[in-house]
Tab-separated table of C-alpha atoms in Angstrom:
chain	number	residue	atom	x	y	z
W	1	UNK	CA	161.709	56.527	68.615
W	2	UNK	CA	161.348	59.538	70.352
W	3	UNK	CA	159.366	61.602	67.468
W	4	UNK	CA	156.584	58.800	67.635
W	5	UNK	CA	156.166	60.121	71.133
W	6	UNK	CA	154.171	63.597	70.534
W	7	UNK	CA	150.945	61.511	68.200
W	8	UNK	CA	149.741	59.548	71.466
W	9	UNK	CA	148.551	62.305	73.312
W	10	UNK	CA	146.961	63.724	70.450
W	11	UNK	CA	144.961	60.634	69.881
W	12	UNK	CA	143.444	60.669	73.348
W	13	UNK	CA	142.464	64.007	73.172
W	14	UNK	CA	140.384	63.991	70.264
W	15	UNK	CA	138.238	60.715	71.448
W	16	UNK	CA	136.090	62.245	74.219
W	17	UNK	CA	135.061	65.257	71.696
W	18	UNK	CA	134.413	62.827	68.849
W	19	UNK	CA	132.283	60.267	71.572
W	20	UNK	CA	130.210	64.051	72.831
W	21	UNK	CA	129.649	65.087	69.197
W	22	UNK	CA	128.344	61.240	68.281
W	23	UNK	CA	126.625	61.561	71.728
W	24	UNK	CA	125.275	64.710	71.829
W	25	UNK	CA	121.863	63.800	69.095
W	26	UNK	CA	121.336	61.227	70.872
W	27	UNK	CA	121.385	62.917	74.696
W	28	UNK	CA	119.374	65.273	73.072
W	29	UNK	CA	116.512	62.928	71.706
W	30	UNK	CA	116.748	61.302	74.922
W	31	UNK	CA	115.952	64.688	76.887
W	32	UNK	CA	113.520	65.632	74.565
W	33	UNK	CA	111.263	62.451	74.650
W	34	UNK	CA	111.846	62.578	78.572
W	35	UNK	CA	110.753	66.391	78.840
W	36	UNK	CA	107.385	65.222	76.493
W	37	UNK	CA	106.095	62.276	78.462
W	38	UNK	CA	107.075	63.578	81.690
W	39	UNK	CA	104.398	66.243	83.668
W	40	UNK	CA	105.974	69.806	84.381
W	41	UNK	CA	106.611	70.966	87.848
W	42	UNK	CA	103.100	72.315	88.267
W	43	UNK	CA	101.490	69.586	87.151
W	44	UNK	CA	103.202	66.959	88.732
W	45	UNK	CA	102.738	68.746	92.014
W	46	UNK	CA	99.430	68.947	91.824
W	47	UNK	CA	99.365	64.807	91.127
W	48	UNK	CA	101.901	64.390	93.871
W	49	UNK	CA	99.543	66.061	96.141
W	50	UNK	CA	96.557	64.265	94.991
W	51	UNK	CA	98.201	60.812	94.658
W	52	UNK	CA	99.268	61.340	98.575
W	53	UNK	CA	95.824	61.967	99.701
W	54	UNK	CA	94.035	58.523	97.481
W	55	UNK	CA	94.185	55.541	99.166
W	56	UNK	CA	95.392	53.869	95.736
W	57	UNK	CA	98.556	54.492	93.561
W	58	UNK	CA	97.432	56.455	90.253
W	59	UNK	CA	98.759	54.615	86.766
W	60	UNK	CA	99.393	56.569	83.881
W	61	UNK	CA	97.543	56.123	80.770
W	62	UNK	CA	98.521	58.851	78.567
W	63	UNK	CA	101.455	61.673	79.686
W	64	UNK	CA	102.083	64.108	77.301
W	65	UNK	CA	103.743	67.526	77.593
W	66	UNK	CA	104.434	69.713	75.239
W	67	UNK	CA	106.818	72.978	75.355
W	68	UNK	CA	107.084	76.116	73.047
W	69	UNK	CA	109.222	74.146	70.550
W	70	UNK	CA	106.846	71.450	69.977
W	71	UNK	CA	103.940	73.795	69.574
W	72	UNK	CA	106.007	75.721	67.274
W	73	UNK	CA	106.367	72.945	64.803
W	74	UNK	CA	102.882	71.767	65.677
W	75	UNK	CA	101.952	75.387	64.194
W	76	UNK	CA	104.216	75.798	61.470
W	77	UNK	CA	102.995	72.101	60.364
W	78	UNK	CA	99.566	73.105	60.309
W	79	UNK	CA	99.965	76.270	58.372
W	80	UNK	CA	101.192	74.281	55.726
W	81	UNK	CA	97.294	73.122	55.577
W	82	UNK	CA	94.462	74.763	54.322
W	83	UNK	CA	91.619	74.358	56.037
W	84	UNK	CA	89.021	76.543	56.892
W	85	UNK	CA	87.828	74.949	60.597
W	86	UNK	CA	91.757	75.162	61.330
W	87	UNK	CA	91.993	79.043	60.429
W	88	UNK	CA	89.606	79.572	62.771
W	89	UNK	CA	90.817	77.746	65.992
W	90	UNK	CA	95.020	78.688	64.812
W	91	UNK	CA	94.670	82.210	66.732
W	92	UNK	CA	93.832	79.824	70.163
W	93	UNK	CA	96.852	77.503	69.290
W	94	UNK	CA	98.930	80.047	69.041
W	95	UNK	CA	98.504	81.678	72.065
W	96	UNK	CA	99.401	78.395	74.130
W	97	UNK	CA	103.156	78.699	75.229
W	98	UNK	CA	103.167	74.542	76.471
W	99	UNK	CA	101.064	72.359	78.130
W	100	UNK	CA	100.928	69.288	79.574
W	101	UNK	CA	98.361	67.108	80.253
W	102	UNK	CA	98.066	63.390	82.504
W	103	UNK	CA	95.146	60.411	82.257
W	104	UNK	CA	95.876	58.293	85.278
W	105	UNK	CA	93.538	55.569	86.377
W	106	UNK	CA	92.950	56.086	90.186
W	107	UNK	CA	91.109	53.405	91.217
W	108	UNK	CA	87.862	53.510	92.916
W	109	UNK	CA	86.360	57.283	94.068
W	110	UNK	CA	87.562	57.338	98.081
W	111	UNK	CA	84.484	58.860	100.484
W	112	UNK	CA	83.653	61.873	100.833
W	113	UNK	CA	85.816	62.588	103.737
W	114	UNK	CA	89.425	61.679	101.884
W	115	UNK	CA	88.086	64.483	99.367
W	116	UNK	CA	87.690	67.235	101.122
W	117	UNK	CA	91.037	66.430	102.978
W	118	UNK	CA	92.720	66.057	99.360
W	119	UNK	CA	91.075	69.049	98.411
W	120	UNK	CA	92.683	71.322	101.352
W	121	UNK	CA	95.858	69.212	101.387
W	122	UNK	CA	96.750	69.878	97.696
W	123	UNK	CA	95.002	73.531	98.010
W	124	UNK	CA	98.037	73.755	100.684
W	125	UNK	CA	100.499	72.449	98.437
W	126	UNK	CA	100.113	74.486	95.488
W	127	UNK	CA	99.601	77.170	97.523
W	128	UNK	CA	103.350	76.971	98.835
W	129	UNK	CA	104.352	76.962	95.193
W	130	UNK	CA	102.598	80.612	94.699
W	131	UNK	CA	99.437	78.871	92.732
W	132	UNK	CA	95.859	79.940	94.289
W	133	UNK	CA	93.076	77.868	94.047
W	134	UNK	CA	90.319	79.911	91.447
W	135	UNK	CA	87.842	76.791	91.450
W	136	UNK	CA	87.136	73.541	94.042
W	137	UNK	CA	84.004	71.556	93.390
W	138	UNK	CA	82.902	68.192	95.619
W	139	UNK	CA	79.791	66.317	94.369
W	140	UNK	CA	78.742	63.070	94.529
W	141	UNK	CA	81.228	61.727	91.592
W	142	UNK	CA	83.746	63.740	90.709
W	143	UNK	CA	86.630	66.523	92.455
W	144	UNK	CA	87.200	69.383	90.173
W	145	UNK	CA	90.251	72.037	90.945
W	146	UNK	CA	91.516	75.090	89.176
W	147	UNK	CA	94.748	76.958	89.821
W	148	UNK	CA	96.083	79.577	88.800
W	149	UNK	CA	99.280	81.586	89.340
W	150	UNK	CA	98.043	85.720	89.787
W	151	UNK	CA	100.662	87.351	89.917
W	152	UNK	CA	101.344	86.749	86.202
W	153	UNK	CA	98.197	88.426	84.824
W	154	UNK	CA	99.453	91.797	84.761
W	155	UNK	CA	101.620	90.738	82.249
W	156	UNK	CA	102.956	87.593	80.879
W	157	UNK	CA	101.168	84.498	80.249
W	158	UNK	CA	98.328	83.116	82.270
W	159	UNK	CA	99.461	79.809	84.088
W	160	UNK	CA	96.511	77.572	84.855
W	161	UNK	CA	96.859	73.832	86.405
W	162	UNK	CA	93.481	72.080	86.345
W	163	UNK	CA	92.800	68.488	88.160
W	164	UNK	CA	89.583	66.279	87.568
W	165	UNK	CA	88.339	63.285	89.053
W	166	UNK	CA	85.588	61.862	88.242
W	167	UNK	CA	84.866	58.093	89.062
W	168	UNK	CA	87.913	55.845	88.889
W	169	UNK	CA	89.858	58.559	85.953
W	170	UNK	CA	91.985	61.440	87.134
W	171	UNK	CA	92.983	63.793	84.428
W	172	UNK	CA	95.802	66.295	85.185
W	173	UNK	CA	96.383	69.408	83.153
W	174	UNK	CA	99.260	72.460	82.964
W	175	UNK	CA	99.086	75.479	80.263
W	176	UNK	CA	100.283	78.502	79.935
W	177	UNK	CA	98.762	80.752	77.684
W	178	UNK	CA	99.360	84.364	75.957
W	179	UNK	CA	96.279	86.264	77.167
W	180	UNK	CA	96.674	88.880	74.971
W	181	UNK	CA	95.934	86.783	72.200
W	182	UNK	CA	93.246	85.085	74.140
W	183	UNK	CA	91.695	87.944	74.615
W	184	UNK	CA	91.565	89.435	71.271
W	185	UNK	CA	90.751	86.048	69.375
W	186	UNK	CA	87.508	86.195	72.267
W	187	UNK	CA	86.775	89.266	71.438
W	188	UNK	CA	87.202	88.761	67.430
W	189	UNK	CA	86.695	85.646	66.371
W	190	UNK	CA	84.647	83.791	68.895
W	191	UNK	CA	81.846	85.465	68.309
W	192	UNK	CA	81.663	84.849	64.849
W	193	UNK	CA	82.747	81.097	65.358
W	194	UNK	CA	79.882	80.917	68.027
W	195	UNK	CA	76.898	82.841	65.371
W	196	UNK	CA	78.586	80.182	62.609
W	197	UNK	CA	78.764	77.195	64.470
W	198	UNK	CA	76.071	77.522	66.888
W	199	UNK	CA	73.450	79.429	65.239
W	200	UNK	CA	70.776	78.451	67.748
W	201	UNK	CA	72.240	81.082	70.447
W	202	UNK	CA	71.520	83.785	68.290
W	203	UNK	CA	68.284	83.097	66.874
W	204	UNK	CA	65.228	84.953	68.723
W	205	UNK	CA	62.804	82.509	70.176
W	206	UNK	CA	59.338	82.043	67.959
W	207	UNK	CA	56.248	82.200	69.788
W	208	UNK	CA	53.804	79.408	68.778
W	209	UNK	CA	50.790	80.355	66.932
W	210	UNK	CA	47.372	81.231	68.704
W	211	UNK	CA	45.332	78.083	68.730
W	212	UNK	CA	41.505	78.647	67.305
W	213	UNK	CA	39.269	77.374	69.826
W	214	UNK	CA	36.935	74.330	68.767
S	1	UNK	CA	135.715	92.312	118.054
S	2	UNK	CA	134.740	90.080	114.908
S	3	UNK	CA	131.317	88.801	115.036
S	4	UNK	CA	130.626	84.728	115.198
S	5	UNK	CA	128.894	84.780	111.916
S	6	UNK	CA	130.605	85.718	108.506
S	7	UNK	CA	129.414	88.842	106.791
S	8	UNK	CA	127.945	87.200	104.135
S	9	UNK	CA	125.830	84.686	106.509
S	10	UNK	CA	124.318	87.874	108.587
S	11	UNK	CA	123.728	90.054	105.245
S	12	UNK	CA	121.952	86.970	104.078
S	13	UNK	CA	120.397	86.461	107.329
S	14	UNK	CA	118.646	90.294	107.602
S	15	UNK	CA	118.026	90.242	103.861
S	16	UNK	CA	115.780	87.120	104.726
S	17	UNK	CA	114.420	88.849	107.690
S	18	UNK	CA	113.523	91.400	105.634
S	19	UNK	CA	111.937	89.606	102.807
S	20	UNK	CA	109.934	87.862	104.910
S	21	UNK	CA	108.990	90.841	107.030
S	22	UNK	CA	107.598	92.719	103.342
S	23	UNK	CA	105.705	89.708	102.331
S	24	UNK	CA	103.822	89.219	105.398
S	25	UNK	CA	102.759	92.802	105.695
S	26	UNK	CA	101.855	92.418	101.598
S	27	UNK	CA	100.017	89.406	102.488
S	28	UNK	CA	98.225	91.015	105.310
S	29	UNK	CA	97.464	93.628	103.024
S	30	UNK	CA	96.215	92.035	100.453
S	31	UNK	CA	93.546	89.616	103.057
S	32	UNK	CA	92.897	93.179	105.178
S	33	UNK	CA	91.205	94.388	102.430
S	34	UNK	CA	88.413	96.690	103.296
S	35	UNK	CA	85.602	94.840	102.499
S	36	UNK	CA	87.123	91.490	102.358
S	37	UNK	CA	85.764	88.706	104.615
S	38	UNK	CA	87.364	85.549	105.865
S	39	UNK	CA	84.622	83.060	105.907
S	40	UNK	CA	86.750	80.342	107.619
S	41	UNK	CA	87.486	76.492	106.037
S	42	UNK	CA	84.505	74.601	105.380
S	43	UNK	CA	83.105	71.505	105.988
S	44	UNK	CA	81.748	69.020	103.231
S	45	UNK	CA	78.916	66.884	103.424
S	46	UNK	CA	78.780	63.240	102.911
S	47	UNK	CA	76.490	63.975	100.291
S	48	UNK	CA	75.722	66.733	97.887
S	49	UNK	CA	77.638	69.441	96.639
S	50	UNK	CA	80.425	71.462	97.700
S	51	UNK	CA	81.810	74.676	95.856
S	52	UNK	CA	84.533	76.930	96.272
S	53	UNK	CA	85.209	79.442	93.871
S	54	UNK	CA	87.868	82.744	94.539
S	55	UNK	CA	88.308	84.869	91.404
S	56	UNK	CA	91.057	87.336	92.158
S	57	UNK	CA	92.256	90.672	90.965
S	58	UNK	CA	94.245	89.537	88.394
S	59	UNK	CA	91.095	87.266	86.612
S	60	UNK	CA	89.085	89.773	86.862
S	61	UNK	CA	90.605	92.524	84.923
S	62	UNK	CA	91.894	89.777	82.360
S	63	UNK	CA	87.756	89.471	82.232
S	64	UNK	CA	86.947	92.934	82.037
S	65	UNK	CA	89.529	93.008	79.357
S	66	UNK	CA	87.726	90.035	77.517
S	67	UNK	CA	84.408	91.760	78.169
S	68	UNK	CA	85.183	95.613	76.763
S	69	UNK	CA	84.695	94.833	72.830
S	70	UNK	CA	81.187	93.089	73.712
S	71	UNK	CA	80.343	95.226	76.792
S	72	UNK	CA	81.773	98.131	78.020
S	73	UNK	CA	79.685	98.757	80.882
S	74	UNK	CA	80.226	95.097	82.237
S	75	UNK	CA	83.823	95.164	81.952
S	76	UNK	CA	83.792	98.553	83.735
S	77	UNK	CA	81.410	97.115	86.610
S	78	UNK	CA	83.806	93.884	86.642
S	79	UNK	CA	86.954	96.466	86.270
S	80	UNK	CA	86.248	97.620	89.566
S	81	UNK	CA	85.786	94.704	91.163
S	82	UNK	CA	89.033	93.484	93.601
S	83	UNK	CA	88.183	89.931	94.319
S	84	UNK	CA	84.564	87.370	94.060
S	85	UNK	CA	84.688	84.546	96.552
S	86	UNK	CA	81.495	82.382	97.008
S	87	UNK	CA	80.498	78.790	99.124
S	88	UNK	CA	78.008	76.731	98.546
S	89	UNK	CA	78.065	73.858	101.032
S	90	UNK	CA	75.329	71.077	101.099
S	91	UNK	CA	74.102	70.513	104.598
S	92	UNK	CA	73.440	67.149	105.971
S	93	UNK	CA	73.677	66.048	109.821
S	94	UNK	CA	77.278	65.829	109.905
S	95	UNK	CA	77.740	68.928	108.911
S	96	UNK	CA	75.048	71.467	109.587
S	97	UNK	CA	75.527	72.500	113.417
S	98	UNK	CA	78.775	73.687	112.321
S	99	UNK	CA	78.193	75.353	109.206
S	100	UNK	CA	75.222	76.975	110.563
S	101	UNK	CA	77.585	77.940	113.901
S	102	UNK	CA	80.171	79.309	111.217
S	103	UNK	CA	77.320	81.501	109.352
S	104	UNK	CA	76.147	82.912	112.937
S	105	UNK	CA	79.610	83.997	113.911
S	106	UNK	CA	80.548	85.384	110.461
S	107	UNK	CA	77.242	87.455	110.710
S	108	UNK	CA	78.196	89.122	114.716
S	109	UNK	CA	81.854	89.202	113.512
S	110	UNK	CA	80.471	91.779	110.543
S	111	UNK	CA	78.227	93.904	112.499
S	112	UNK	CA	81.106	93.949	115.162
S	113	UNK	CA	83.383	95.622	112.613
S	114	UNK	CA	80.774	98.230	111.400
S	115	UNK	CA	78.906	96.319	108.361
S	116	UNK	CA	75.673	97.703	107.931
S	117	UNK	CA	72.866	94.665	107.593
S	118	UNK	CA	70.841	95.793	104.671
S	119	UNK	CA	68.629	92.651	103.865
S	120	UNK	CA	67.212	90.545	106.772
S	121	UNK	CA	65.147	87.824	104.936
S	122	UNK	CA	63.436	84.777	107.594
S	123	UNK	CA	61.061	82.990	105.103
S	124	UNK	CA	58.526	80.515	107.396
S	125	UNK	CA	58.222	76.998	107.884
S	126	UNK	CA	61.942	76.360	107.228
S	127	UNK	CA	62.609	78.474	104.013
S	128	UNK	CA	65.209	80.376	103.045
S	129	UNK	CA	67.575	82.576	105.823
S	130	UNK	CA	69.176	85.392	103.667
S	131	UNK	CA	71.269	88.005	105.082
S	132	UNK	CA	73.462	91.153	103.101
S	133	UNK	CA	76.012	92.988	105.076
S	134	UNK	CA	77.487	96.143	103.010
S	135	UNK	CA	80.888	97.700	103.840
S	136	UNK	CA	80.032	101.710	103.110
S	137	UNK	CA	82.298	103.560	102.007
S	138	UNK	CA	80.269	106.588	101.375
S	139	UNK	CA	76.734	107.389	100.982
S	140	UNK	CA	76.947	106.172	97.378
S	141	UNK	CA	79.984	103.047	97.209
S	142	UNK	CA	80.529	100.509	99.130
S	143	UNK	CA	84.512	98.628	100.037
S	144	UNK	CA	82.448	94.988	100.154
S	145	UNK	CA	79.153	92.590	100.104
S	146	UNK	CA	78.363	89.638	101.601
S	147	UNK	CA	75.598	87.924	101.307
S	148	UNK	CA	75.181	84.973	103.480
S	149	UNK	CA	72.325	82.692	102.737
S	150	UNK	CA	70.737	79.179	104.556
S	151	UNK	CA	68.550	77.569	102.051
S	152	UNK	CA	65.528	75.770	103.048
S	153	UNK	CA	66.831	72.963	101.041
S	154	UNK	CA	69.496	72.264	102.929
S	155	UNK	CA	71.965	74.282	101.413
S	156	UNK	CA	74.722	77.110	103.046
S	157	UNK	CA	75.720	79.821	100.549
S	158	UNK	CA	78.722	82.069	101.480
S	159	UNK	CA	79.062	85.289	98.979
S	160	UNK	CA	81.677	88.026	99.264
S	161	UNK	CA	82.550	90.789	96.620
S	162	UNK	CA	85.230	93.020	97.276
S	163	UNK	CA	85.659	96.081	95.377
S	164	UNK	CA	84.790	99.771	95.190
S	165	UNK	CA	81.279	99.229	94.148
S	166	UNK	CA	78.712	101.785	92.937
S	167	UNK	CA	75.258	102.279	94.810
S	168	UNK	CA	73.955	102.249	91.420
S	169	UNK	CA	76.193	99.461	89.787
S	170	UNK	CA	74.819	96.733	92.690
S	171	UNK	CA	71.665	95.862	90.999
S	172	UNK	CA	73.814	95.339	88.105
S	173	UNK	CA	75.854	93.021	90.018
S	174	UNK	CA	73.125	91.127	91.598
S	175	UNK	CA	71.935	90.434	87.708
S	176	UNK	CA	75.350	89.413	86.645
S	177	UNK	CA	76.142	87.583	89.508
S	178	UNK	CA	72.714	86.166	89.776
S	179	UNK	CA	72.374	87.353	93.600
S	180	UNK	CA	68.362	87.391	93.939
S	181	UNK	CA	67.954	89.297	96.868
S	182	UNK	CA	70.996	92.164	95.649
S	183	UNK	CA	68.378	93.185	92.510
S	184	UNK	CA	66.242	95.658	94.880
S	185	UNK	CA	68.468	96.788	97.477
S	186	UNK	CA	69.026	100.365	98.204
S	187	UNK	CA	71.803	101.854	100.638
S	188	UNK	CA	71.067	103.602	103.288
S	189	UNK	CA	73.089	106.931	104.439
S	190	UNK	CA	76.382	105.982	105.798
S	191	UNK	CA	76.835	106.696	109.016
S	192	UNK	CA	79.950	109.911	109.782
């Protein structure tokens, strides 16, 4: 009787690792697919501060972020393809680090007013989250901001958080990019992509031909 | 005799101070800029446009940077450059008294702190105001530029470019920049 004793304990014990390890894919996949259709921090700031200052709530359409391990297989996936108009844009995929990006339906454009207070209110609100505002543009349609983050230019990546409304749509968006492979694929390859692809720029203007008089 | 308050609470407490003491005095650093001008918030119109743009530091050497390989002598003109802020407010009757009040005062508030007015422009029958204030540093640089502008059209343009700026490098700027009134303008001696 008593040597049946020791195997209970032993039985309990190994149940909660066995239930973690079946667990653990699966709390995983569940992170995962909530970190990808979820906005990062800056980005859901930003439509915090701009869903506080519309009189209507904003629905999501499309929510999408994705981080440096996504991108990684994005990258690795397409380097398995050949394709000349990809070789030429992979330098600018590789230097994003993540990004996330948010199509809400706001309703109808508030006045004028309510977006120049949304403008300062979310300028404010970023602004106590160490983001500076590099762009704001009112106009009769549509609200455009640009952030950026500048103490991260020395070095590091460039953070940028861009918002823009226009009509009813609101359209939300958070990278962070390697500038020092932005900056040499703009000063390699986009010149070359922009005398390929848009020929037009380059070419001198013809003058027309005299006329002969009648 | 102990002290009310744990040592950790009042190390935390001056480190705090502190911190908060060496920010503010970077931040007021960084807005004390010679040759850096707070224009003040503005006020939309109802109607029209409204712009705000504020390129710091930062953006601009990571476009100087961008610019070397296709032009050196533009990313050494934007090199030195410390920060580009510019307005453009659309003026209707809601709006105008005060952004023509704010222009007035930004213009005294200059020559008050030693800006030299370099362009005076009063075009007739309504047309364009146009005003450039330099910040001299010597005879040939300057710490700042503002250009302050009330179109005829019914449009406010605020313009202020911070850096250690050539005399010879401004028409430059006024071309890249696309500042009409900057292309001729020639610096008079600074005053000792």
């Amino acid at each position: 009787m008593t040597s049946n004793l020791p195997a209970a304990p032993r039985r309990r014990l190994r149940w909660p690792w066995v239930l973690a390890l079946l667990l653990s894919p699966v709390v995983l996949l569940a992170v995962s697919v909530i970190n990808v259709l979820t906005p990062d921090r800056p980005a859901a700031t930003l439509r915090r501060s701009l869903a506080s200052a519309s009189p209507t709530t904003l629905d999501t359409r499309i929510q999408l972020s994705v981080g440096p391990l996504l991108l990684g297989a994005t990258r690795f996936g397409l380097s398995l393809i050949h394709n000349p108009e990809l070789d030429r844009i992979r330098p600018v995929l590789g230097a994003v680090r993540h990004a996330s990006i948010g199509v809400y339906a706001a309703g109808p454009a508030s006045d004028r007013t309510a977006s120049a207070v949304s403008l300062e209110a979310t300028r404010a609100a970023m602004v106590a989250r160490g983001w500076q505002r590099l762009v704001g543009v009112i106009d009769d349609r549509s609200t455009v901001m640009i952030f950026t983050r500048e103490s991260r230019f020395a070095d590091g990546p460039i953070d940028l958080c861009l918002a823009v409304r226009d009509g009813g749509d609101l359209v939300v968006v958070s990278t962070s990019i390697d500038g020092d492979r932005l900056a040499d694929w703009v000063a390699h390859d986009l010149p070359h992509l922009v005398r390929s692809e848009l020929p037009w720029i380059t070419r001198k203007p013809v003058s027309a031909p005299p006329t002969r008089g009648t | 005799m102990t002290s009310s308050l744990p040592r950790a609470l009042r190390a935390s407490f001056i480190a705090a101070t502190f911190s908060v003491a060496l920010t503010a005095s970077a931040l007021a650093g960084q807005t004390q800029e010679p040759g850096y001008v707070d224009f003040g918030p503005m006020k939309p119109a109802a109607k029209g446009e409204f712009v705000e743009v504020n390129i710091p530091t930062g953006l601009l050497r990571f476009a100087s940077r961008l610019a070397k390989s296709q032009d050196p002598a533009a990313a050494e003109l934007i090199a030195n450059l410390r920060r580009v802020r510019v307005n453009v407010v659309t003026l209707d009757d809601e709006n105008r008294a005060e952004t023509v009040a704010r222009m007035e005062t930004v213009r005294r508030k200059l020559e008050s702190e030693g800006w030299m007015q370099v362009v005076s422009v009063r075009e007739k029958d309504g047309g364009d105001n146009v005003n450039i204030h330099v910040k001299q540093q010597s005879d040939d640089s300057i710490d700042g530029l503002v250009v302050t502008v009330l179109q005829g059209k019914g449009e406010a343009v605020f313009v202020n470019i911070v850096g250690n700026i050539n005399a010879d490098r401004i028409g430059e700027l006024a071309q890249r920049f696309d500042i009409e009134p900057l292309r001729k303008l020639k610096l008079p001696p600074a005053k000792s």
